[in-house]
Coordinates of C-alpha atoms in Angstrom, one line a residue:
X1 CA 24.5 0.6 31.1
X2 CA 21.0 -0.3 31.5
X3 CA 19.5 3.2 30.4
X4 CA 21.1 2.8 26.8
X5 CA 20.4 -0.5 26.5
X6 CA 16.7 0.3 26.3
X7 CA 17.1 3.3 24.2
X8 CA 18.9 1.4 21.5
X9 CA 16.1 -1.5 21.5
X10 CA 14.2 1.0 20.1
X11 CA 15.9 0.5 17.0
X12 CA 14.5 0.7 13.5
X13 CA 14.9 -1.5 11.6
X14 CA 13.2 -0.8 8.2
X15 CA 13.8 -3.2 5.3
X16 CA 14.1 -6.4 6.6
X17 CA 11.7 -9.1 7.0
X18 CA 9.6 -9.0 9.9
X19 CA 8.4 -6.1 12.3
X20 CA 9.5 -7.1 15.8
X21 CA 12.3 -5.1 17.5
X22 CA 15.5 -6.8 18.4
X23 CA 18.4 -5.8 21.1
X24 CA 20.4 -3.6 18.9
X25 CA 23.4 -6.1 20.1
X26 CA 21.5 -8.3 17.5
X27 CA 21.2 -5.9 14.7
X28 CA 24.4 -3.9 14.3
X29 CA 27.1 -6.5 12.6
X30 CA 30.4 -7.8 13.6
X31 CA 32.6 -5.1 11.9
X32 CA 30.1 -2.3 13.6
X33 CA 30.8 -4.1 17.1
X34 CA 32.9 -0.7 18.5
X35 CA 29.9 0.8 18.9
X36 CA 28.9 -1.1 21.3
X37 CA 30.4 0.9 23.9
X38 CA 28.6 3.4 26.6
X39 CA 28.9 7.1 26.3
X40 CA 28.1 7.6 29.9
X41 CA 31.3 5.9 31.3
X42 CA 34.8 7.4 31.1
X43 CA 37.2 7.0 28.1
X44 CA 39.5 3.8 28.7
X45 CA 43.0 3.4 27.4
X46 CA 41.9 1.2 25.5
X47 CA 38.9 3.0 23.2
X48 CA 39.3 2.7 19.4
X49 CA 41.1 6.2 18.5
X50 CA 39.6 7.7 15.1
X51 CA 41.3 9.7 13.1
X52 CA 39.5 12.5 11.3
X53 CA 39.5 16.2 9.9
X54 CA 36.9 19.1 10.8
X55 CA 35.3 19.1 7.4
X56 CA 34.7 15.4 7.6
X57 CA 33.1 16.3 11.7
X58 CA 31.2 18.8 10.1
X59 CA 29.8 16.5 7.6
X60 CA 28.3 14.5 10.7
X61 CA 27.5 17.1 12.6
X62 CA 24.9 18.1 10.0
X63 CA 24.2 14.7 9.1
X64 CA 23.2 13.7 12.4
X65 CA 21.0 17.4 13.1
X66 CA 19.6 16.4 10.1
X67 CA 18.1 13.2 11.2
X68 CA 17.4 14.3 14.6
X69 CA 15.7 17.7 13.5
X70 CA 12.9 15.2 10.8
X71 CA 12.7 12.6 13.8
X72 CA 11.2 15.2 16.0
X73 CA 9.5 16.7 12.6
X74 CA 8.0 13.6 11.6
X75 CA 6.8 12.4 14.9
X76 CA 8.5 9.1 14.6
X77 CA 8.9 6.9 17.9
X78 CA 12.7 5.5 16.9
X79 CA 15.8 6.8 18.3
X80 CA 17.6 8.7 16.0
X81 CA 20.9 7.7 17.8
X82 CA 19.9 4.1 17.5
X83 CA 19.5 5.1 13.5
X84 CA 22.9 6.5 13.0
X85 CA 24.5 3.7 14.1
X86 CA 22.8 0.7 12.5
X87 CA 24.2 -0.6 9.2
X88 CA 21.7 1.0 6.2
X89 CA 21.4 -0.3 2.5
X90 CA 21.5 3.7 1.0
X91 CA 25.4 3.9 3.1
X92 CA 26.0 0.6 1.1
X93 CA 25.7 -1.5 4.6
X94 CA 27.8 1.0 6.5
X95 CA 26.1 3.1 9.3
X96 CA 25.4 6.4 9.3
X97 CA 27.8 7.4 12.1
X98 CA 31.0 6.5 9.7
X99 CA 29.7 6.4 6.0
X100 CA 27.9 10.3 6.5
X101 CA 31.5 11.7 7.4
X102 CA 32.2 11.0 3.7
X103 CA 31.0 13.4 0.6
X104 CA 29.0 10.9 -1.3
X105 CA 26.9 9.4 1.9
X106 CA 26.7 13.0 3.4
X107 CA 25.0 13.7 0.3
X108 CA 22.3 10.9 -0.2
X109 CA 21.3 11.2 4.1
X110 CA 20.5 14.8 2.8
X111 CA 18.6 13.5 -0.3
X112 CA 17.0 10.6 2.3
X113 CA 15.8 12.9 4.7
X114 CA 15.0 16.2 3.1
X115 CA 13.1 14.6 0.4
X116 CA 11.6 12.3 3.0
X117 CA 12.0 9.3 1.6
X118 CA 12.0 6.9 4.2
X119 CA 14.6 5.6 6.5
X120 CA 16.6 3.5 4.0
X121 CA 16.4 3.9 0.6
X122 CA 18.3 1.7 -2.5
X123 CA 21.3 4.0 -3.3
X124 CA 21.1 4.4 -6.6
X125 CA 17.9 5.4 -6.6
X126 CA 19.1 8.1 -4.5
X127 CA 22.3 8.7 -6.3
X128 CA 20.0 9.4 -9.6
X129 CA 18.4 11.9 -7.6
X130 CA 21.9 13.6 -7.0
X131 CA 22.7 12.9 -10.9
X132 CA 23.3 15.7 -13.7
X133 CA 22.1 13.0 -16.2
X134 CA 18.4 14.4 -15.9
X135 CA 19.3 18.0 -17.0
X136 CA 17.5 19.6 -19.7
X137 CA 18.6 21.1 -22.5
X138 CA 18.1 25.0 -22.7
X139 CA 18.0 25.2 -26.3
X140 CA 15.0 23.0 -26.0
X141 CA 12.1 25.7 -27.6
X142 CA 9.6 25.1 -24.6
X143 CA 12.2 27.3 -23.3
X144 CA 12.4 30.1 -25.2
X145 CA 10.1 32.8 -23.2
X146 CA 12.0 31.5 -19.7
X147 CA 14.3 34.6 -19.0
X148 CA 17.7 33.5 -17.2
X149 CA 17.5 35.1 -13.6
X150 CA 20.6 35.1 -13.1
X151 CA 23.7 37.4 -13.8
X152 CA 26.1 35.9 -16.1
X153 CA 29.2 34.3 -14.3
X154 CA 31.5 31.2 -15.1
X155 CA 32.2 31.1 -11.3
X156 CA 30.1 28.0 -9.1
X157 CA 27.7 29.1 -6.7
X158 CA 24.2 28.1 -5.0
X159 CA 21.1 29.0 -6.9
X160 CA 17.7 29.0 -5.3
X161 CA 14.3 29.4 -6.2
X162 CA 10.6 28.7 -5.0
X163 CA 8.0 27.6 -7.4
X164 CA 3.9 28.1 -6.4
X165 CA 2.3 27.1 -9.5
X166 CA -1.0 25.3 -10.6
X167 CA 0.5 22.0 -12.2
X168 CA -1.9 19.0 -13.0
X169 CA -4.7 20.2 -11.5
X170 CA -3.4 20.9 -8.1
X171 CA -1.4 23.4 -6.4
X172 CA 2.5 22.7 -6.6
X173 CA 5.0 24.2 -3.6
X174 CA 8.6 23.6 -4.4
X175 CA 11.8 24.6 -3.3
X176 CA 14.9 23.5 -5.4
X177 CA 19.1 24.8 -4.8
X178 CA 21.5 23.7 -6.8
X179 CA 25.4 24.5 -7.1
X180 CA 26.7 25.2 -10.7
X181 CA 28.6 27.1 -12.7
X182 CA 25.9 27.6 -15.6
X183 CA 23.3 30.0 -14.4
X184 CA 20.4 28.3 -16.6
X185 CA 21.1 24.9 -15.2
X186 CA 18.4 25.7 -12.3
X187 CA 15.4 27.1 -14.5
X188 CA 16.1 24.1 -17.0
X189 CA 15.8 22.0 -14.1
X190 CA 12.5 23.7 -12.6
X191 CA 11.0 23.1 -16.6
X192 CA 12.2 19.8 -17.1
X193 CA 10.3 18.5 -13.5
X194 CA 7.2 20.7 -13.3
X195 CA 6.9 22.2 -17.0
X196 CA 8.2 25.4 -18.7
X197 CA 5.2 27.4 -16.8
X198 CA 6.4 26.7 -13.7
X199 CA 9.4 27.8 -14.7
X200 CA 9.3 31.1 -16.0
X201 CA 6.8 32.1 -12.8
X202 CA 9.2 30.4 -10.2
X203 CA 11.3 33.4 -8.1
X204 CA 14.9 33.0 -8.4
X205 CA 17.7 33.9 -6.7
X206 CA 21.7 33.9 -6.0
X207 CA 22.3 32.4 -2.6
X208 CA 19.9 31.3 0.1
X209 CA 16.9 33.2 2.4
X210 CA 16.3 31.3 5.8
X211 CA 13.9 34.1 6.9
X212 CA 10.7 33.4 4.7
X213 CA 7.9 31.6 5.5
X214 CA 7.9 29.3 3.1
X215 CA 11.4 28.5 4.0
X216 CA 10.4 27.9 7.6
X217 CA 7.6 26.0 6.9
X218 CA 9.7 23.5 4.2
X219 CA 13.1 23.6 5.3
X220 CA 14.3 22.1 8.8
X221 CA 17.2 24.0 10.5
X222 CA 19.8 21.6 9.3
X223 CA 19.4 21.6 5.9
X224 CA 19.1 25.5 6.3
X225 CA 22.4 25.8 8.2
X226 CA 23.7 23.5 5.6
X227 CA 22.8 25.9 2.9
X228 CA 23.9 28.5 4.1
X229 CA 27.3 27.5 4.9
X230 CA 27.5 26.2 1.1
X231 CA 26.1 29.9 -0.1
X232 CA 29.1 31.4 1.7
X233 CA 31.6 29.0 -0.3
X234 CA 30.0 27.4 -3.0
X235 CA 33.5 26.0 -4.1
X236 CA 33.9 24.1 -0.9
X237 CA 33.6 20.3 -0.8
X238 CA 30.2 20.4 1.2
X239 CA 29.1 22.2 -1.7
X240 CA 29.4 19.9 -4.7
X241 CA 27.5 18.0 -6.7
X242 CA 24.5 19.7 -4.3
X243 CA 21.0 19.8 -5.7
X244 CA 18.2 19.6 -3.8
X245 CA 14.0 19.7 -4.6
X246 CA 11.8 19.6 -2.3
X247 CA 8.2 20.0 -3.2
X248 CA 4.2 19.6 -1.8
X249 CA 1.4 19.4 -3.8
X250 CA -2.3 20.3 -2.8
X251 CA -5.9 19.6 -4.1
X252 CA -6.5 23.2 -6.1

């Protein structure tokens, strides 16, 4: 129809060569074609049936608050439905719409968009991010007056914590969650990106707290939904390999 026809010219389309805007007929490629379909019309005997399961819906679900919730956030004139389904470099050239139903793009759209990164991003860039590689090590001495939070458990689950600290000469806000088994993995993480200080002041906890204001004014609602749903069942698929930082710095 007309009406979504001019919605989806509004198409982004960050990271190639020039700036104009093209009929998203013109963007999205071959393989992508059986989304070019309207919503508005009734289903035909014919429509592509997809096969799915509710965890891998859910994963969209989120995925696709996600991106509408920092669209609004942000202030940015693009459609975010237009986003989801045009082809992006960090799904490896699949769009959102199908790669975000799977773990591993679920994943890097919440790294993309919660860390604000832009609306494409190279994906291993963003699967670094997501890496365990970067972990410190806790018998490292800077670490010897941190105290471990948490109580002792080999069992996984989401750790929290907020950081207000004074690093480099300006005032540092952070949030970071991770899933683990090892309840120093978070503090060692807190050290090794904003120093041992930071660290042992940062306020820890087991799970996650929507209702601060710091949370409100950090987190959007889908990545606090998200959270939540992973602190319930931090075993779950949704839940692993999660580890998330957000952070804002100010003049002091």
């Amino acid at each position: 129809m007309e009406i979504v026809t001019m919605v989806m010219q509004q198409i982004d389309l960050v990271g190639s060569k020039t700036a104009t805007t093209k009929p998203w007929q013109d963007v999205i490629k071959a393989p992508l074609s059986r989304w070019d379909i309207d919503p508005l019309e009734a289903d035909a005997a014919d429509d592509e049936v997809v096969v799915t399961t509710c965890r891998r819906l859910l994963r969209l679900s989120i995925a696709a608050t996600e991106v509408g919730a920092r669209f609004a956030l942000d202030g940015m004139e693009h459609d975010p439905a237009a986003w989801m389904m045009t082809p992006r470099t960090v799904f490896d050239d699949r769009c959102p719409i199908d790669a975000c139903q799977d773990l591993d793009a679920f994943n890097r759209n919440v790294v993309l968009h919660g860390l604000g990164l832009g609306l494409d991003a190279d994906p291993s860039y963003v699967d670094d991010l997501l890496s365990d590689d970067d972990a410190g090590d806790i018998n490292d001495p800077r670490m010897d007056d941190v105290v471990i939070p948490f109580p002792s458990s080999r069992k996984f689950k989401l750790l929290t914590c907020w950081v207000d600290a004074q690093v480099g000469g300006r005032r540092l806000l952070a949030f970071c969650a991770l899933v683990t088994d090892r309840e120093d993995d978070l503090v060692e993480r807190v050290a090794d990106r904003f120093g041992t200080s930071a660290a042992t002041t940062a306020n820890y906890q087991v799970g996650f707290d929507q209702t601060t204001a710091l949370a409100t004014a950090m987190i959007s609602p889908a990545m606090a939904d998200m959270l939540l749903l992973v602190a319930q069942d931090p075993s779950s698929s949704l839940a692993a390999g999660l580890d998330v930082c957000l952070e804002q710095r100010f003049a002091a």
